[in-house]
GROMACS .gro file of N, CA, C and O in nm:
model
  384
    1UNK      N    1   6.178  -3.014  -1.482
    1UNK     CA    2   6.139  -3.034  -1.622
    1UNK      C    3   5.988  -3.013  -1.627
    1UNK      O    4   5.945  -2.905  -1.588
    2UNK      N    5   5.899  -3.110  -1.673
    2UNK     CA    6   5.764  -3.114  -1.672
    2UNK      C    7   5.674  -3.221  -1.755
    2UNK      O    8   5.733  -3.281  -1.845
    3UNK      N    9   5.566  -3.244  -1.739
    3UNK     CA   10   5.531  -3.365  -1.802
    3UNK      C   11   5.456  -3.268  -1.923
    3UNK      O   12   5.424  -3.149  -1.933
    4UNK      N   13   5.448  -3.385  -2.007
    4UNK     CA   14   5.403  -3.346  -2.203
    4UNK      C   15   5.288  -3.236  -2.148
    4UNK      O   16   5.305  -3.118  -2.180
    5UNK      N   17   5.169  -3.274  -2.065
    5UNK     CA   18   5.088  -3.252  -2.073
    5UNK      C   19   5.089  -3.078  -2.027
    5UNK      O   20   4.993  -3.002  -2.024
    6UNK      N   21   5.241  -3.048  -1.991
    6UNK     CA   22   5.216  -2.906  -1.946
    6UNK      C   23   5.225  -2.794  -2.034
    6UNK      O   24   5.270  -2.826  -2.144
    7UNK      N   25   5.197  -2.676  -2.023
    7UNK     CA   26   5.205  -2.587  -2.115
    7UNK      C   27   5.336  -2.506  -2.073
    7UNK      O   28   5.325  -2.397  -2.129
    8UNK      N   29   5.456  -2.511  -1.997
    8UNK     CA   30   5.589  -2.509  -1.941
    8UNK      C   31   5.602  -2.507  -2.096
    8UNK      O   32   5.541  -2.573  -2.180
    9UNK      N   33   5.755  -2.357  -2.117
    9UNK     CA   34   5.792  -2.343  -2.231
    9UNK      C   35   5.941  -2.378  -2.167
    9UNK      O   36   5.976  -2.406  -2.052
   10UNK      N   37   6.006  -2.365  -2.279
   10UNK     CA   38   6.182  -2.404  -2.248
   10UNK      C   39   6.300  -2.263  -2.277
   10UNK      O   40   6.421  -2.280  -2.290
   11UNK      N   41   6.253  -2.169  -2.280
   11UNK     CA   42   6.301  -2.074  -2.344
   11UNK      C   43   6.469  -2.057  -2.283
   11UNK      O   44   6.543  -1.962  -2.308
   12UNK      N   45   6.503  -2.180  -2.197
   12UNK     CA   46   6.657  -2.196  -2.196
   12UNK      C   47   6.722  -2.263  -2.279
   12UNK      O   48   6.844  -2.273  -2.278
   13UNK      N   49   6.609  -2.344  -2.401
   13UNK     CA   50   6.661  -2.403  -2.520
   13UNK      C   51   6.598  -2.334  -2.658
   13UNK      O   52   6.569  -2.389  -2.764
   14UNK      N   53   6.583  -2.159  -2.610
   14UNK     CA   54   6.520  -2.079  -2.686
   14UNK      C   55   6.388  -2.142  -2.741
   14UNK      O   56   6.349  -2.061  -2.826
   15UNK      N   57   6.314  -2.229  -2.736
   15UNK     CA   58   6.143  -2.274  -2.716
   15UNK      C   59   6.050  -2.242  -2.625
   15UNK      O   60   6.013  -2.308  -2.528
   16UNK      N   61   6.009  -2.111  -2.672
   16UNK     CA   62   5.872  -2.037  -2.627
   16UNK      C   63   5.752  -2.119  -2.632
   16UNK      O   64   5.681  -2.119  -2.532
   17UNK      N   65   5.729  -2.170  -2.705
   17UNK     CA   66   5.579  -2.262  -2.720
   17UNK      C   67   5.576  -2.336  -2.625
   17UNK      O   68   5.672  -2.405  -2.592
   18UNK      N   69   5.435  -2.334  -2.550
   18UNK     CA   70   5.407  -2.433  -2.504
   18UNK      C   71   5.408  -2.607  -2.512
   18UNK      O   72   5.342  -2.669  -2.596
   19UNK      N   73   5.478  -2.660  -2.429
   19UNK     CA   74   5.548  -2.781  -2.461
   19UNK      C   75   5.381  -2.866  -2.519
   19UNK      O   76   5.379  -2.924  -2.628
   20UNK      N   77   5.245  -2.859  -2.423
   20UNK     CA   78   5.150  -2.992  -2.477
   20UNK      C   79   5.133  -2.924  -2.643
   20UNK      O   80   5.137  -2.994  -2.744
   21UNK      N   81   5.116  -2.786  -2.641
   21UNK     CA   82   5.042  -2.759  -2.804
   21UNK      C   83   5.155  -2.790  -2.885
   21UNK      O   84   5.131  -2.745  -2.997
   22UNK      N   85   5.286  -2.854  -2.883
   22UNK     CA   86   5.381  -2.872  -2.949
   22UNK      C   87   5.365  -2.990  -3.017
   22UNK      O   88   5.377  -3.006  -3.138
   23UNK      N   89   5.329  -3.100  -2.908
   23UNK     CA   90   5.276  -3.232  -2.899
   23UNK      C   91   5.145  -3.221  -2.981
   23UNK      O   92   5.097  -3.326  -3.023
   24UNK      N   93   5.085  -3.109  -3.007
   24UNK     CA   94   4.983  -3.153  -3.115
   24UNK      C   95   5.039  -3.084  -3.243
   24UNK      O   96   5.004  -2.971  -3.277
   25UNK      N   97   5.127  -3.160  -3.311
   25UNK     CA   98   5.182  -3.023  -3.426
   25UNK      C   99   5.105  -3.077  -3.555
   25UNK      O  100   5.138  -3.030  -3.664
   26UNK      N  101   5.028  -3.151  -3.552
   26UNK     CA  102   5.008  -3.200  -3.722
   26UNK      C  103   5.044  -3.224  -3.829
   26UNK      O  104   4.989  -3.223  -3.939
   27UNK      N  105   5.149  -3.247  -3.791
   27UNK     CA  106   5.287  -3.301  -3.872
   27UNK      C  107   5.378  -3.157  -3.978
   27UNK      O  108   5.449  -3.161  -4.079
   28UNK      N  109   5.321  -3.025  -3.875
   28UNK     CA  110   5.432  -2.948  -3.884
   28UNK      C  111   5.559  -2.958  -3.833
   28UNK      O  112   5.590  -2.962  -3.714
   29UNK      N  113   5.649  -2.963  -3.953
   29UNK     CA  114   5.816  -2.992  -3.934
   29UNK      C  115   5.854  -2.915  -3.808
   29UNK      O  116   5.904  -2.971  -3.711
   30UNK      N  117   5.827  -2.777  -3.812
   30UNK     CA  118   5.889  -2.712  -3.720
   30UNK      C  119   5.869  -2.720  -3.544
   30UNK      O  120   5.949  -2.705  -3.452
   31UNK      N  121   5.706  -2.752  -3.552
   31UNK     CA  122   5.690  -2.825  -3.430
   31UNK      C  123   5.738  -2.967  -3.344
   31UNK      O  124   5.757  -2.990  -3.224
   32UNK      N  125   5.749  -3.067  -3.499
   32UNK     CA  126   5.815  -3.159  -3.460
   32UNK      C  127   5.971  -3.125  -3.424
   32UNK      O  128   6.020  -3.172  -3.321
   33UNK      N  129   6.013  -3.079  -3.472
   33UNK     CA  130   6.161  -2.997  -3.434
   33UNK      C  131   6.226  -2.943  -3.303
   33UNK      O  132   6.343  -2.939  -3.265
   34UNK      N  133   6.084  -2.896  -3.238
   34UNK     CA  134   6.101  -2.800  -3.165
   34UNK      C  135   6.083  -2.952  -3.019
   34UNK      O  136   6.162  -2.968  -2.926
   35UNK      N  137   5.981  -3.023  -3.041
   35UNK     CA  138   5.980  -3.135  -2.959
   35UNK      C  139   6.077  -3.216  -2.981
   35UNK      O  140   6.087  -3.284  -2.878
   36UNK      N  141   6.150  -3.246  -3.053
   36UNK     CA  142   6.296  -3.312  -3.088
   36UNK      C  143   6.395  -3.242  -2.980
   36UNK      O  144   6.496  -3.297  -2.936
   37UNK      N  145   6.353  -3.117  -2.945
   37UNK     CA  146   6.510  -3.063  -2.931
   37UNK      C  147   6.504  -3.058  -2.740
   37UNK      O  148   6.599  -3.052  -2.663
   38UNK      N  149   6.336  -3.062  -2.704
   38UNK     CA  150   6.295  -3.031  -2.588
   38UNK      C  151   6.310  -3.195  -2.530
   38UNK      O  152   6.344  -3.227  -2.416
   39UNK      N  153   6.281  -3.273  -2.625
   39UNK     CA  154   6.277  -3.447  -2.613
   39UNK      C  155   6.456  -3.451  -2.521
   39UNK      O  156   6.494  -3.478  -2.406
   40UNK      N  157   6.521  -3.410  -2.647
   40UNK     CA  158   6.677  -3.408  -2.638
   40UNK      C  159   6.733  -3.351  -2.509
   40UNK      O  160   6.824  -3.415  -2.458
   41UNK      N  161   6.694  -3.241  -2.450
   41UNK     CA  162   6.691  -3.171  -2.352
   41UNK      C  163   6.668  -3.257  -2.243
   41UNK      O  164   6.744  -3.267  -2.147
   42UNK      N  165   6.552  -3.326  -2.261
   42UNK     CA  166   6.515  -3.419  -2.099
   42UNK      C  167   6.622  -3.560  -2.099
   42UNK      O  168   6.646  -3.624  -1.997
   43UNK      N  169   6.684  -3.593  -2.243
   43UNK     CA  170   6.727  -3.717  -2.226
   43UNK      C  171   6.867  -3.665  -2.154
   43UNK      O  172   6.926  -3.720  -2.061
   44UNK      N  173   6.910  -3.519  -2.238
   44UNK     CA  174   7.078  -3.468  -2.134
   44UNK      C  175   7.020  -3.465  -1.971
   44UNK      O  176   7.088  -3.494  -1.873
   45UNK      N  177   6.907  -3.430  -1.970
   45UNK     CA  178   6.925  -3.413  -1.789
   45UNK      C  179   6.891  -3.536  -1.711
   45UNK      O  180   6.923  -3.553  -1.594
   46UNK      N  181   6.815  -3.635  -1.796
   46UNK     CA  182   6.892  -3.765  -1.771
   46UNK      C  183   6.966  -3.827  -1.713
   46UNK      O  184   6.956  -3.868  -1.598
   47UNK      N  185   7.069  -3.844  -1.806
   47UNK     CA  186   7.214  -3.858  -1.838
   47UNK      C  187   7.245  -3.806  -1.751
   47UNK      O  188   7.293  -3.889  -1.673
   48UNK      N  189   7.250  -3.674  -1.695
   48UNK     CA  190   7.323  -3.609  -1.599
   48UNK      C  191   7.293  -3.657  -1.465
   48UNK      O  192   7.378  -3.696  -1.385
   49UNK      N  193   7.185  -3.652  -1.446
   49UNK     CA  194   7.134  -3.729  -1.308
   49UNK      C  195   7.193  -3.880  -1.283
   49UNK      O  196   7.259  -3.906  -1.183
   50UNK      N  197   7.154  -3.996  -1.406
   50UNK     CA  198   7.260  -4.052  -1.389
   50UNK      C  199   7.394  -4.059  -1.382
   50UNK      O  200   7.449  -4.159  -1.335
   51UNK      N  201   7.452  -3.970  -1.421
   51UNK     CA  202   7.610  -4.000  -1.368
   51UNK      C  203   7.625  -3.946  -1.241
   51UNK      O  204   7.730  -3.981  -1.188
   52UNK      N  205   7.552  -3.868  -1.169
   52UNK     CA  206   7.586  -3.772  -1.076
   52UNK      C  207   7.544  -3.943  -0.968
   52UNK      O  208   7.607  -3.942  -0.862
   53UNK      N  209   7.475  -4.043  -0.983
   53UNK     CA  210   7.427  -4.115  -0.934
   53UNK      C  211   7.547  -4.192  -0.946
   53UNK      O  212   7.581  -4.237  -0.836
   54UNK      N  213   7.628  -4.226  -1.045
   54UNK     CA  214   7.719  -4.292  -1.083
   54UNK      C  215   7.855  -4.275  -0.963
   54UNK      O  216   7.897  -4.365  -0.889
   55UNK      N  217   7.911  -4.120  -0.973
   55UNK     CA  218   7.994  -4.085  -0.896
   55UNK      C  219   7.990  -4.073  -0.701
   55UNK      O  220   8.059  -4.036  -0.606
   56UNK      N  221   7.827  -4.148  -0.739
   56UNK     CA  222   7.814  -4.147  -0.540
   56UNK      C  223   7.850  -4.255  -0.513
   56UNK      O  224   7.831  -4.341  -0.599
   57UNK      N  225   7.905  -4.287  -0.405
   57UNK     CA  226   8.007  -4.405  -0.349
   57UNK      C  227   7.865  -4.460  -0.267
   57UNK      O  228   7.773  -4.383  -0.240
   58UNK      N  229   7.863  -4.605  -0.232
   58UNK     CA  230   7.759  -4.629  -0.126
   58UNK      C  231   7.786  -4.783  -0.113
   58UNK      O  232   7.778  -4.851  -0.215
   59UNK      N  233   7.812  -4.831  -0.015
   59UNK     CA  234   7.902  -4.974   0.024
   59UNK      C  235   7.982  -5.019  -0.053
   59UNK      O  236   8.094  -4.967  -0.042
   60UNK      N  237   7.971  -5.103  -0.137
   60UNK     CA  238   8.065  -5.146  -0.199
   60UNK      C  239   8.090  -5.087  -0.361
   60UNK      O  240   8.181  -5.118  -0.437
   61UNK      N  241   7.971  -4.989  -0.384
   61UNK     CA  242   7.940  -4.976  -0.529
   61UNK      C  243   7.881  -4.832  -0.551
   61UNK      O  244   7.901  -4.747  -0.465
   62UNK      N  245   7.829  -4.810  -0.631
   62UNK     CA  246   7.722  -4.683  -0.584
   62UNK      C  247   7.641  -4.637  -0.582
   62UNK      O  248   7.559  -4.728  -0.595
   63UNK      N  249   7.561  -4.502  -0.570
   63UNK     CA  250   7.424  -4.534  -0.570
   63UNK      C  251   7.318  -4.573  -0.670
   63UNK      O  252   7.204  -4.614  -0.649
   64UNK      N  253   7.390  -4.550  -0.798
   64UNK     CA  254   7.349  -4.595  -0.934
   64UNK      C  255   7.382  -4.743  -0.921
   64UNK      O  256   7.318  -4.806  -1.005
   65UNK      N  257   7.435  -4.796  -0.868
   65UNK     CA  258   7.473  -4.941  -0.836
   65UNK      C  259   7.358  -5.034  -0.762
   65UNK      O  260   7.336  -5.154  -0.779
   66UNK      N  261   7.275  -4.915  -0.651
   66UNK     CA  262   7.178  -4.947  -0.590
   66UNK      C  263   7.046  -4.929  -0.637
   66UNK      O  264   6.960  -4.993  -0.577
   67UNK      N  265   7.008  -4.854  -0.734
   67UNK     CA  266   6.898  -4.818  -0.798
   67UNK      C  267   6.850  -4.819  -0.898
   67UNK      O  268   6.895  -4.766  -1.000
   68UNK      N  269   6.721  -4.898  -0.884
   68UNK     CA  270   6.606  -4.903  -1.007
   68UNK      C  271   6.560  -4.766  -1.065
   68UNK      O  272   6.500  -4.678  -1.004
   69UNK      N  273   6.594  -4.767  -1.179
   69UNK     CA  274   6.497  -4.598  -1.163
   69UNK      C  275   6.447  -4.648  -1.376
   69UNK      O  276   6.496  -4.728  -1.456
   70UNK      N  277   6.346  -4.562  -1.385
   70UNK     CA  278   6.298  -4.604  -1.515
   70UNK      C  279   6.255  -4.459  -1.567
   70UNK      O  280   6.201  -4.404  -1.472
   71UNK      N  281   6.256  -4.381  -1.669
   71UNK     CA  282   6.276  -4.303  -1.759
   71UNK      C  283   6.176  -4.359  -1.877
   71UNK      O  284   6.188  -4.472  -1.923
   72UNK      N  285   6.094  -4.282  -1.911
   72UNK     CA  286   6.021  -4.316  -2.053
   72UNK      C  287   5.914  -4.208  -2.086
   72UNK      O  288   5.921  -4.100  -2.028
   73UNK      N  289   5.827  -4.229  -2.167
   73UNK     CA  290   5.707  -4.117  -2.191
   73UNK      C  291   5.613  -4.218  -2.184
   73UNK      O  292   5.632  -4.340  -2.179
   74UNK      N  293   5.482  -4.140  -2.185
   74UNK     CA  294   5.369  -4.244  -2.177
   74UNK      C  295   5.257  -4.247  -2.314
   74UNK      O  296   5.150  -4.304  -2.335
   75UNK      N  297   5.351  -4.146  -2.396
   75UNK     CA  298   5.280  -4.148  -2.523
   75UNK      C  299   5.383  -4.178  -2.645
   75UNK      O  300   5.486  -4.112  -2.659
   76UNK      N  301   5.347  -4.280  -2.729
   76UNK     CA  302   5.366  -4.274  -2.856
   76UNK      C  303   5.425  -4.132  -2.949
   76UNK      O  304   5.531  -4.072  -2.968
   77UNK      N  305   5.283  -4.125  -2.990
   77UNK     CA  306   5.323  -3.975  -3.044
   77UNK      C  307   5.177  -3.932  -2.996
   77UNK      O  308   5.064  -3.981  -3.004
   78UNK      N  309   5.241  -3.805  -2.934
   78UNK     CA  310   5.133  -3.691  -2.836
   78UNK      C  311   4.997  -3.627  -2.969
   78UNK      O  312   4.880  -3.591  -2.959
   79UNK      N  313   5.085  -3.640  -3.072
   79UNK     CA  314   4.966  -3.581  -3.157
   79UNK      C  315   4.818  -3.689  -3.255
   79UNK      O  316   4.725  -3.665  -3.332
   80UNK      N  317   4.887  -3.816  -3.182
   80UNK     CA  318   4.769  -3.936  -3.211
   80UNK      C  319   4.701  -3.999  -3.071
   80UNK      O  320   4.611  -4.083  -3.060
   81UNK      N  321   4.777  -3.926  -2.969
   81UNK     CA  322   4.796  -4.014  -2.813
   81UNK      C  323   4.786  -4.125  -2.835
   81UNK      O  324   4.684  -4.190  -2.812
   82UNK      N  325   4.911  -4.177  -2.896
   82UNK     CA  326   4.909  -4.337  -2.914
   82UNK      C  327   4.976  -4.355  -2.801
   82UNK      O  328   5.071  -4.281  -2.779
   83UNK      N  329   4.941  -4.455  -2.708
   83UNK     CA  330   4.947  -4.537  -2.631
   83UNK      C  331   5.060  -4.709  -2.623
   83UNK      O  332   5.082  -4.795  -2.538
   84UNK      N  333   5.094  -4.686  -2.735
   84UNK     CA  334   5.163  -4.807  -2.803
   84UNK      C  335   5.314  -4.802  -2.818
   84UNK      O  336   5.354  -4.692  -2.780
   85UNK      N  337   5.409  -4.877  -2.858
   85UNK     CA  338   5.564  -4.858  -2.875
   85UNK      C  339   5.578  -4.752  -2.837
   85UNK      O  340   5.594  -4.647  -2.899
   86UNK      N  341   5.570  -4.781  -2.683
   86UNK     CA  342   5.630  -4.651  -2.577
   86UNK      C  343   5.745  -4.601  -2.577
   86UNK      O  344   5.818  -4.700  -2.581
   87UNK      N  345   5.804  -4.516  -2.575
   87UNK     CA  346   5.955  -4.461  -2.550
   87UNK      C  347   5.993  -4.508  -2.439
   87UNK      O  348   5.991  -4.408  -2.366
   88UNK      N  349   6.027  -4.595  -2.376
   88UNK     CA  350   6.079  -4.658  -2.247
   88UNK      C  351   6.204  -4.729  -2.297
   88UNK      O  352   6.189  -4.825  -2.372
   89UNK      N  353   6.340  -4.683  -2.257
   89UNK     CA  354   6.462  -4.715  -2.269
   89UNK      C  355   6.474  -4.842  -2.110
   89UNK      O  356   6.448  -4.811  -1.994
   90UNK      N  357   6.517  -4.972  -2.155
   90UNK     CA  358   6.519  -5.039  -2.049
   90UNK      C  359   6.677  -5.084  -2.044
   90UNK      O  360   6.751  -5.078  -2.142
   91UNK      N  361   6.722  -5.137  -1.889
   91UNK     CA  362   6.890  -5.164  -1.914
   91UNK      C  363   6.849  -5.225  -1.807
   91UNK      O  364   6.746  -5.184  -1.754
   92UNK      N  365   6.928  -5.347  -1.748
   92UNK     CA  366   6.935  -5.466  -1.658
   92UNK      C  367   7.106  -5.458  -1.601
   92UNK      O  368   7.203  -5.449  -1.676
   93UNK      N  369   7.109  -5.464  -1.463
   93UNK     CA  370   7.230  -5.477  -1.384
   93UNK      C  371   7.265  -5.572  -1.309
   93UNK      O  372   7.222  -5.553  -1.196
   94UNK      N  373   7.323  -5.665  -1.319
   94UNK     CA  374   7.323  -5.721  -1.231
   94UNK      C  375   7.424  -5.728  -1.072
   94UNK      O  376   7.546  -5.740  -1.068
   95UNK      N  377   7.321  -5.716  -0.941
   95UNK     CA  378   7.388  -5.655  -0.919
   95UNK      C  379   7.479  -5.763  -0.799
   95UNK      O  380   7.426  -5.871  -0.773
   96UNK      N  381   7.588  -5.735  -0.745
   96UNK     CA  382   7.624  -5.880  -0.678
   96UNK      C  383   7.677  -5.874  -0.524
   96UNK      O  384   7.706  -5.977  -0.464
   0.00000   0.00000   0.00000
């Protein structure tokens, strides 16, 4: 994938633009759009990584059974670099 700050385009989700100048759109719709869809993109590969974590067997449970892992952005919104109400999705397991 790549972090905000790169200029990495997605053109496997047909998005040519550079992903950081996207992050500065100025509240052009279409830019915000285009980071919606690239946003959407990292949350499916995600998802995918977790389940692939899901379906590994490892003592009694599996390896998603065994692992902390944390997912988030480190900006607000890239075009204020707010720093604040981070995108960090949190979930608790307990594990036994």
């Amino acid at each position: 994938i790549g972090p905000e700050g790169s200029n990495r385009n997605y053109r496997e989700i047909g998005i040519t633009d550079a992903h950081h100048g996207l992050t500065h759109h100025l509240g052009d719709a279409a830019k915000i759009e285009k980071i919606a869809r690239i946003n959407r993109m990292h949350v499916e590969q995600f998802t995918y990584f977790l389940d692939k974590l899901q379906t590994m067997k490892e003592d009694a449970g599996t390896v998603l059974d065994n692992s902390m892992i944390v997912y988030g952005g480190g900006l607000s919104d890239g075009n204020r670099h707010d720093h604040h109400d981070l995108p960090v999705p949190v979930s608790y397991t307990h594990l036994t």
